[in-house]
PDB file of C-alpha atoms in Angstrom:
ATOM      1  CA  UNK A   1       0.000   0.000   0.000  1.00 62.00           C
ATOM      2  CA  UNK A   2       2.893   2.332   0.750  1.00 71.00           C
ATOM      3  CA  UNK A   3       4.290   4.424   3.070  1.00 75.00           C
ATOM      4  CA  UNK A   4       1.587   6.973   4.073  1.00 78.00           C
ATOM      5  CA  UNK A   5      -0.633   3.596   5.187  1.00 84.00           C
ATOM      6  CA  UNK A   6       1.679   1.964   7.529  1.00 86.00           C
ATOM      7  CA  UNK A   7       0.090   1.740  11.267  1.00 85.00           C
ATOM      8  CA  UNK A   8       2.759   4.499  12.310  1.00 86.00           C
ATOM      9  CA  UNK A   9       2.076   6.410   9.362  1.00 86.00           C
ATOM     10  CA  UNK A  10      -1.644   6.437  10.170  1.00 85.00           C
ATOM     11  CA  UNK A  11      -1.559   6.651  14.002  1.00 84.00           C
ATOM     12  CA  UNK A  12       1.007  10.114  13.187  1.00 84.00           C
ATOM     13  CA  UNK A  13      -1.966  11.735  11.063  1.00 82.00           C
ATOM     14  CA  UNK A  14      -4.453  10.791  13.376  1.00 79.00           C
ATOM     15  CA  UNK A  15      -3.003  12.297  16.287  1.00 79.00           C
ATOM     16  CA  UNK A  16      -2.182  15.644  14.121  1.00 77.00           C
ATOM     17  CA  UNK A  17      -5.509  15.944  13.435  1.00 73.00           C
ATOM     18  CA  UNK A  18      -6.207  15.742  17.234  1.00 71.00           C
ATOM     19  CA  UNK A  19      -4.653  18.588  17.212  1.00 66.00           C
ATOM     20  CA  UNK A  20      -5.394  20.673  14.825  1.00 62.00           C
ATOM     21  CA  UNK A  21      -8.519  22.648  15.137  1.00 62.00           C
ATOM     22  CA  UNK A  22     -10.256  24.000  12.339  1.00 65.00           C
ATOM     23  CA  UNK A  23     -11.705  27.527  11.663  1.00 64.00           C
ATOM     24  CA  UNK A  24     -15.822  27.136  12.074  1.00 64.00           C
ATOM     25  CA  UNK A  25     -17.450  30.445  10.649  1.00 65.00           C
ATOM     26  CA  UNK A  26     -20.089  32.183  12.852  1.00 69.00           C
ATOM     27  CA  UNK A  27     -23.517  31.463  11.818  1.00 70.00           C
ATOM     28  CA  UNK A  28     -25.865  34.534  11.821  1.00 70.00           C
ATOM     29  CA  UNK A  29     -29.645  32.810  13.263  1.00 69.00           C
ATOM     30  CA  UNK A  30     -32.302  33.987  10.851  1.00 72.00           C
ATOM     31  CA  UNK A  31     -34.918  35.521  13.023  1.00 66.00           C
ATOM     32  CA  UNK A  32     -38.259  35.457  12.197  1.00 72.00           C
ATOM     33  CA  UNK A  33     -40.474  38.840  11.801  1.00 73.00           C
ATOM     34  CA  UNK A  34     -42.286  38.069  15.340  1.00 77.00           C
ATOM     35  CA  UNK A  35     -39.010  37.774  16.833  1.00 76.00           C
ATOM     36  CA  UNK A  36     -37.646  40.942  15.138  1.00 76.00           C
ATOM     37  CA  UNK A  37     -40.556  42.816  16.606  1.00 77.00           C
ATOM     38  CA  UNK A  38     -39.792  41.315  20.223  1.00 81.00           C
ATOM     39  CA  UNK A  39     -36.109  42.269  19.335  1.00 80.00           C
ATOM     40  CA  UNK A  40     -36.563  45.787  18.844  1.00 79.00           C
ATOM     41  CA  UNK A  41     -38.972  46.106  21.439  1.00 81.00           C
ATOM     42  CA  UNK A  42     -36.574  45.122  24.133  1.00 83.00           C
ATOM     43  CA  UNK A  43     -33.760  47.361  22.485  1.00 81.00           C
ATOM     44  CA  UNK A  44     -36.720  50.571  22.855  1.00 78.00           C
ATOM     45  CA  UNK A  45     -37.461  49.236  26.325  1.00 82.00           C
ATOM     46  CA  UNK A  46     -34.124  50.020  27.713  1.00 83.00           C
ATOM     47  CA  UNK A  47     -33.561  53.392  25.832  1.00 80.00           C
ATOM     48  CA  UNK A  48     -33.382  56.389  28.304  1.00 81.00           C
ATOM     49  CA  UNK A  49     -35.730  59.990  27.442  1.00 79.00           C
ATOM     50  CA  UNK A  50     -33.385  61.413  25.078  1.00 78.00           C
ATOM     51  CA  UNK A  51     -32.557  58.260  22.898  1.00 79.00           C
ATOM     52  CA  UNK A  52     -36.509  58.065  22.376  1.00 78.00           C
ATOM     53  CA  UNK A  53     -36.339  61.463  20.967  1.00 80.00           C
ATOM     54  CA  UNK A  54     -33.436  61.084  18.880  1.00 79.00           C
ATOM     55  CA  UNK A  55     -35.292  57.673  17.477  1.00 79.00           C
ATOM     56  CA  UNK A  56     -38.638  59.331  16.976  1.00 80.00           C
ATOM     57  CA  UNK A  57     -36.855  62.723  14.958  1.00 84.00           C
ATOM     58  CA  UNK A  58     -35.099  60.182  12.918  1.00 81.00           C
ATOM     59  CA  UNK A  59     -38.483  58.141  11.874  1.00 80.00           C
ATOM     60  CA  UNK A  60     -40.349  61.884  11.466  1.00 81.00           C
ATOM     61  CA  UNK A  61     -37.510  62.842   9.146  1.00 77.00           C
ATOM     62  CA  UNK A  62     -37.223  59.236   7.649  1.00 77.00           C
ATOM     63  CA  UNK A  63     -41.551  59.570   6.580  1.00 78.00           C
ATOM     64  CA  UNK A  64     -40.479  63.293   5.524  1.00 79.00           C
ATOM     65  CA  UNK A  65     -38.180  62.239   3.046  1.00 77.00           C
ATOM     66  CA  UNK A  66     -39.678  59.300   1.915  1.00 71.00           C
ATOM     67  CA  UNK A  67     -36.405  57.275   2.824  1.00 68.00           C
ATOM     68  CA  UNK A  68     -38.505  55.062   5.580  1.00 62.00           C
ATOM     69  CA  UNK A  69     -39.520  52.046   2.859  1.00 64.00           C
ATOM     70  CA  UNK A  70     -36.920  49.973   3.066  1.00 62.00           C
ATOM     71  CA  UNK A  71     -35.724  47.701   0.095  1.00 60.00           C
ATOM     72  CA  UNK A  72     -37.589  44.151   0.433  1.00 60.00           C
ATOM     73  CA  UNK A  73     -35.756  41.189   0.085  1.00 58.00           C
ATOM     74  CA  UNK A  74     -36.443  39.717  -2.921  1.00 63.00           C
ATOM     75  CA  UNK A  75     -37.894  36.330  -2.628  1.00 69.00           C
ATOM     76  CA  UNK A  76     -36.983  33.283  -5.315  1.00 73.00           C
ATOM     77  CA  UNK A  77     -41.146  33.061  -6.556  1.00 74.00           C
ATOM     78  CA  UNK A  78     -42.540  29.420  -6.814  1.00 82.00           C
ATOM     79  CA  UNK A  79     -42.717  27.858 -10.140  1.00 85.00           C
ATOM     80  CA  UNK A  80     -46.180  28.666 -10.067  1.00 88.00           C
ATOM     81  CA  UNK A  81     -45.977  32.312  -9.366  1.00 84.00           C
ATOM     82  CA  UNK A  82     -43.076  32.227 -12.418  1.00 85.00           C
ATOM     83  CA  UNK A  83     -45.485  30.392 -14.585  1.00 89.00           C
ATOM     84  CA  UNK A  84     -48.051  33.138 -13.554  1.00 87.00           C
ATOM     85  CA  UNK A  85     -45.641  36.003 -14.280  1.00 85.00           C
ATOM     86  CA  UNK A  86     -44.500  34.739 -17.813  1.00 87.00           C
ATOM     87  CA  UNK A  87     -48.445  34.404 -18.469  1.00 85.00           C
ATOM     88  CA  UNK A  88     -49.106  37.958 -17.372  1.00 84.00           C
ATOM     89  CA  UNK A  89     -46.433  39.123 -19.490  1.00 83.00           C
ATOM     90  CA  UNK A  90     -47.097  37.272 -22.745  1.00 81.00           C
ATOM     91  CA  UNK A  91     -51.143  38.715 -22.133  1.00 78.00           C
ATOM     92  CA  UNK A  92     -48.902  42.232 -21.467  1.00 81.00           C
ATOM     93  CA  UNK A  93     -47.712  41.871 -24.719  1.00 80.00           C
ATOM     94  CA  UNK A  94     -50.393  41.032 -26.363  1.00 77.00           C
ATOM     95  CA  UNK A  95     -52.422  44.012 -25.521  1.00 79.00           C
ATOM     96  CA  UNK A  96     -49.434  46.366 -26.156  1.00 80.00           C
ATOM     97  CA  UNK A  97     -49.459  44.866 -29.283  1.00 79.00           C
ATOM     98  CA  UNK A  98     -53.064  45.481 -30.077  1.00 78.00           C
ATOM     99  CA  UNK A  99     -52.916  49.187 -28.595  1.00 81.00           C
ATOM    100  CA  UNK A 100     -49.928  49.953 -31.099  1.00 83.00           C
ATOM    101  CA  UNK A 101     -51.712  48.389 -34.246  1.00 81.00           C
ATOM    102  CA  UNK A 102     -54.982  49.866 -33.011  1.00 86.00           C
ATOM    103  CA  UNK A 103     -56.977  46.674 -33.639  1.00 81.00           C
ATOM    104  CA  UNK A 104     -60.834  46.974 -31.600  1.00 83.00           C
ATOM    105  CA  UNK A 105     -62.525  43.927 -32.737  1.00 80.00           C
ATOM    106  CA  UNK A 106     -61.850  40.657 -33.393  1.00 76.00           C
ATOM    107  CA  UNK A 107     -62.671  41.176 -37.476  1.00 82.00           C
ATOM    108  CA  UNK A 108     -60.086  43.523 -37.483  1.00 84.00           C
ATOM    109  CA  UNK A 109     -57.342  41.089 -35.976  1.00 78.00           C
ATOM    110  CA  UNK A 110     -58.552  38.528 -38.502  1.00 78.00           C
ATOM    111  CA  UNK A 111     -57.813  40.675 -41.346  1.00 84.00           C
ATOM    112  CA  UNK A 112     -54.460  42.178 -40.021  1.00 82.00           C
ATOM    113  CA  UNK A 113     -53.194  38.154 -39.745  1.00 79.00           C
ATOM    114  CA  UNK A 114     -54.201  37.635 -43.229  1.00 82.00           C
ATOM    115  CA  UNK A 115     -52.215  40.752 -44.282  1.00 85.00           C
ATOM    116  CA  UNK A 116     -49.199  39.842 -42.414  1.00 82.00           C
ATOM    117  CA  UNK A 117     -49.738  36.523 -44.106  1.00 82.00           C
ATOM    118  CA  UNK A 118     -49.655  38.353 -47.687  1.00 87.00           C
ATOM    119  CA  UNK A 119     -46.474  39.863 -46.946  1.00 85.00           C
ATOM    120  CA  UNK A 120     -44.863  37.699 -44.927  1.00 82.00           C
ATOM    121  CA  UNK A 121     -45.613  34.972 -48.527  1.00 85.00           C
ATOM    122  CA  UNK A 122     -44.924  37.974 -50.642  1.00 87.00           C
ATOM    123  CA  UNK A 123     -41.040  38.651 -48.977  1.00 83.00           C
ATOM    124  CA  UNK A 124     -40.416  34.724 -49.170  1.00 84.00           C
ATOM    125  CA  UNK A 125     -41.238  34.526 -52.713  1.00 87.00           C
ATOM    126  CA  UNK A 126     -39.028  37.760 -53.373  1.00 85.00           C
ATOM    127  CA  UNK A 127     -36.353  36.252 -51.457  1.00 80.00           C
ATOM    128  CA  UNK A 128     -36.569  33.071 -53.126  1.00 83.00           C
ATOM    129  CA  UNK A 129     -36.493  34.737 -56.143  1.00 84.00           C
ATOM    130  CA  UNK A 130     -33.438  36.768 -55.550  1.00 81.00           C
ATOM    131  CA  UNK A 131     -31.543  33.156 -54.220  1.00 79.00           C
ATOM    132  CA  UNK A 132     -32.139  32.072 -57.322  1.00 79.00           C
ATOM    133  CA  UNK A 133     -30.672  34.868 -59.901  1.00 78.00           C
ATOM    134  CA  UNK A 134     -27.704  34.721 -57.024  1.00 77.00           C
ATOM    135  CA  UNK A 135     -27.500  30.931 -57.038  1.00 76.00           C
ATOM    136  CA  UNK A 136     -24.580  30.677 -60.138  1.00 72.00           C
ATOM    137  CA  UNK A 137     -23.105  34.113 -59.983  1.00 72.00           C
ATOM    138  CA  UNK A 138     -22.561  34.659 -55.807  1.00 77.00           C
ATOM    139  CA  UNK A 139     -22.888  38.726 -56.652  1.00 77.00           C
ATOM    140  CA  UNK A 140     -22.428  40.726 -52.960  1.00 78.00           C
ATOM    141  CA  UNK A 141     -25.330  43.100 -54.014  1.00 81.00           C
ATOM    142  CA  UNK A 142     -28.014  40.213 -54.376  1.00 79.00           C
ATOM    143  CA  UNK A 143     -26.498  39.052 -50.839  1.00 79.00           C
ATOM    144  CA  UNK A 144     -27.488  42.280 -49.419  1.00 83.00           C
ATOM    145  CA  UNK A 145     -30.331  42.508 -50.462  1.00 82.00           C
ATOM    146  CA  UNK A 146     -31.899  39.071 -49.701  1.00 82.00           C
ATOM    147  CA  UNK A 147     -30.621  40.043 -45.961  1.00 81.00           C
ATOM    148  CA  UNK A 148     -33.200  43.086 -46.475  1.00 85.00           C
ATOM    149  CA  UNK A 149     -35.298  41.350 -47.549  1.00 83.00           C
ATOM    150  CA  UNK A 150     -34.985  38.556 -44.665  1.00 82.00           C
ATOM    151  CA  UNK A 151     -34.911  41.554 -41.905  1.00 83.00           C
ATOM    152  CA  UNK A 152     -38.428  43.116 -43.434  1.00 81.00           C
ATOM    153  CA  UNK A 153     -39.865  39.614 -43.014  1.00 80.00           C
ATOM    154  CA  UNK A 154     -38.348  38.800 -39.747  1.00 77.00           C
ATOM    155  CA  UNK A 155     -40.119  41.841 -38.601  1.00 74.00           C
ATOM    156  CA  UNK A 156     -43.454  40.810 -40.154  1.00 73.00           C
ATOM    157  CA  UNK A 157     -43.124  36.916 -37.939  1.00 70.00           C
ATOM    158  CA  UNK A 158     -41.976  38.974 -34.540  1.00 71.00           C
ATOM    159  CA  UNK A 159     -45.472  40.504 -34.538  1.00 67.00           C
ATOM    160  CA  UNK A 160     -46.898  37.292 -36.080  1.00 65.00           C
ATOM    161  CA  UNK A 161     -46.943  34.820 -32.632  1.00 60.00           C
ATOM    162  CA  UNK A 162     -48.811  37.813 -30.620  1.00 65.00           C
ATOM    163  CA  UNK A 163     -51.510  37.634 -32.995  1.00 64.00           C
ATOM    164  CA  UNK A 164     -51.957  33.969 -33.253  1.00 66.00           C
ATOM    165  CA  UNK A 165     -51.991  34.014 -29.380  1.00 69.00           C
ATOM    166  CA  UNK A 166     -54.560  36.797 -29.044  1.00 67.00           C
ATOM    167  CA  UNK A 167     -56.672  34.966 -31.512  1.00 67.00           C
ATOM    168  CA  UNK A 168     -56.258  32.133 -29.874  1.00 71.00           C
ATOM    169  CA  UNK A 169     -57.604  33.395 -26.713  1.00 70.00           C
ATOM    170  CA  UNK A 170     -60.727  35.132 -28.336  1.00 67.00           C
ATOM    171  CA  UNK A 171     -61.924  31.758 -29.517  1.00 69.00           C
ATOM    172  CA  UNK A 172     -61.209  30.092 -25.981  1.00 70.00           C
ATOM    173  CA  UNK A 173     -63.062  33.146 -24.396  1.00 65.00           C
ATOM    174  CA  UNK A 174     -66.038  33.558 -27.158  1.00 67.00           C
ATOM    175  CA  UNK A 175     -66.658  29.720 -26.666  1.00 67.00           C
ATOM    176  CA  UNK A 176     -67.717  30.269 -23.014  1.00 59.00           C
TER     177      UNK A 176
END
């Protein structure tokens, strides 16, 4: 086995670590918010006349200023308050969406899809089109101008999934 495992060997490390005593960090007790209250009370129990005041001009000045909400500790949510959130902000989005385009009725959603349809079909084809001349020749200026074209479309499918989803909801909600 070697030298480090002979019974001297081992009975030598053993009785080094006998003696040596390892650092242990403090650990700070979480207190809970009953307990803080108790806490505090006892520290304003044993304050004299003229702490009081100082502590009570602090607080007046702290609601003054505004300076007496203190930051809350932010909290990891529960899955189901995150899947809650990300809900919230998809319907967030989908109602910023419908402000911007000014859409008020369901009719005029349906018709703004198929229109976004049309030229999201239209700026494939053109793209498509421009591929091909480009396929033999590899000219930069064809290159650059199938990436326009592939940005304008790209816009048109970003706005694309917040309609779908809106729609999707008026048929879920009109079927109740």
């Amino acid at each position: 086995m070697g030298k480090e495992y002979t019974p001297q060997a081992i009975r030598e490390r053993l009785i080094d670590n006998q003696r040596y005593v390892g650092y242990i960090p403090f650990h700070k007790p979480k207190y809970t918010p009953l307990l803080l209250l108790e806490i505090e009370y006892l520290k304003m129990k044993k304050m004299d006349g003229i702490q009081v005041l100082f502590e009570l001009i602090i607080e007046l000045c702290k609601l003054i200023t505004g300076n007496n909400i203190s930051p809350a500790s932010p909290r990891p949510l529960s899955p189901e308050m995150r899947q809650k959130v990300i809900k919230l902000n998809k319907t967030l989005d989908e109602y910023n969406f419908l402000y911007e385009k000014q859409i008020d009725s369901p009719q005029e959603l349906v018709s703004f899809i198929g229109e976004t349809r049309k030229q999201i079909s239209a700026l494939e084809k053109e793209r498509q089109a421009v591929y091909n001349r480009n396929r033999h020749r590899k000219s930069e200026t064809l290159n650059t101008e199938a990436r326009d074209i592939t940005a304008k479309s790209s816009l048109c499918e970003k706005s694309y999934p917040p309609q779908k989803q809106f729609l999707k909801r008026y048929r879920e909600l009109k079927s109740y």
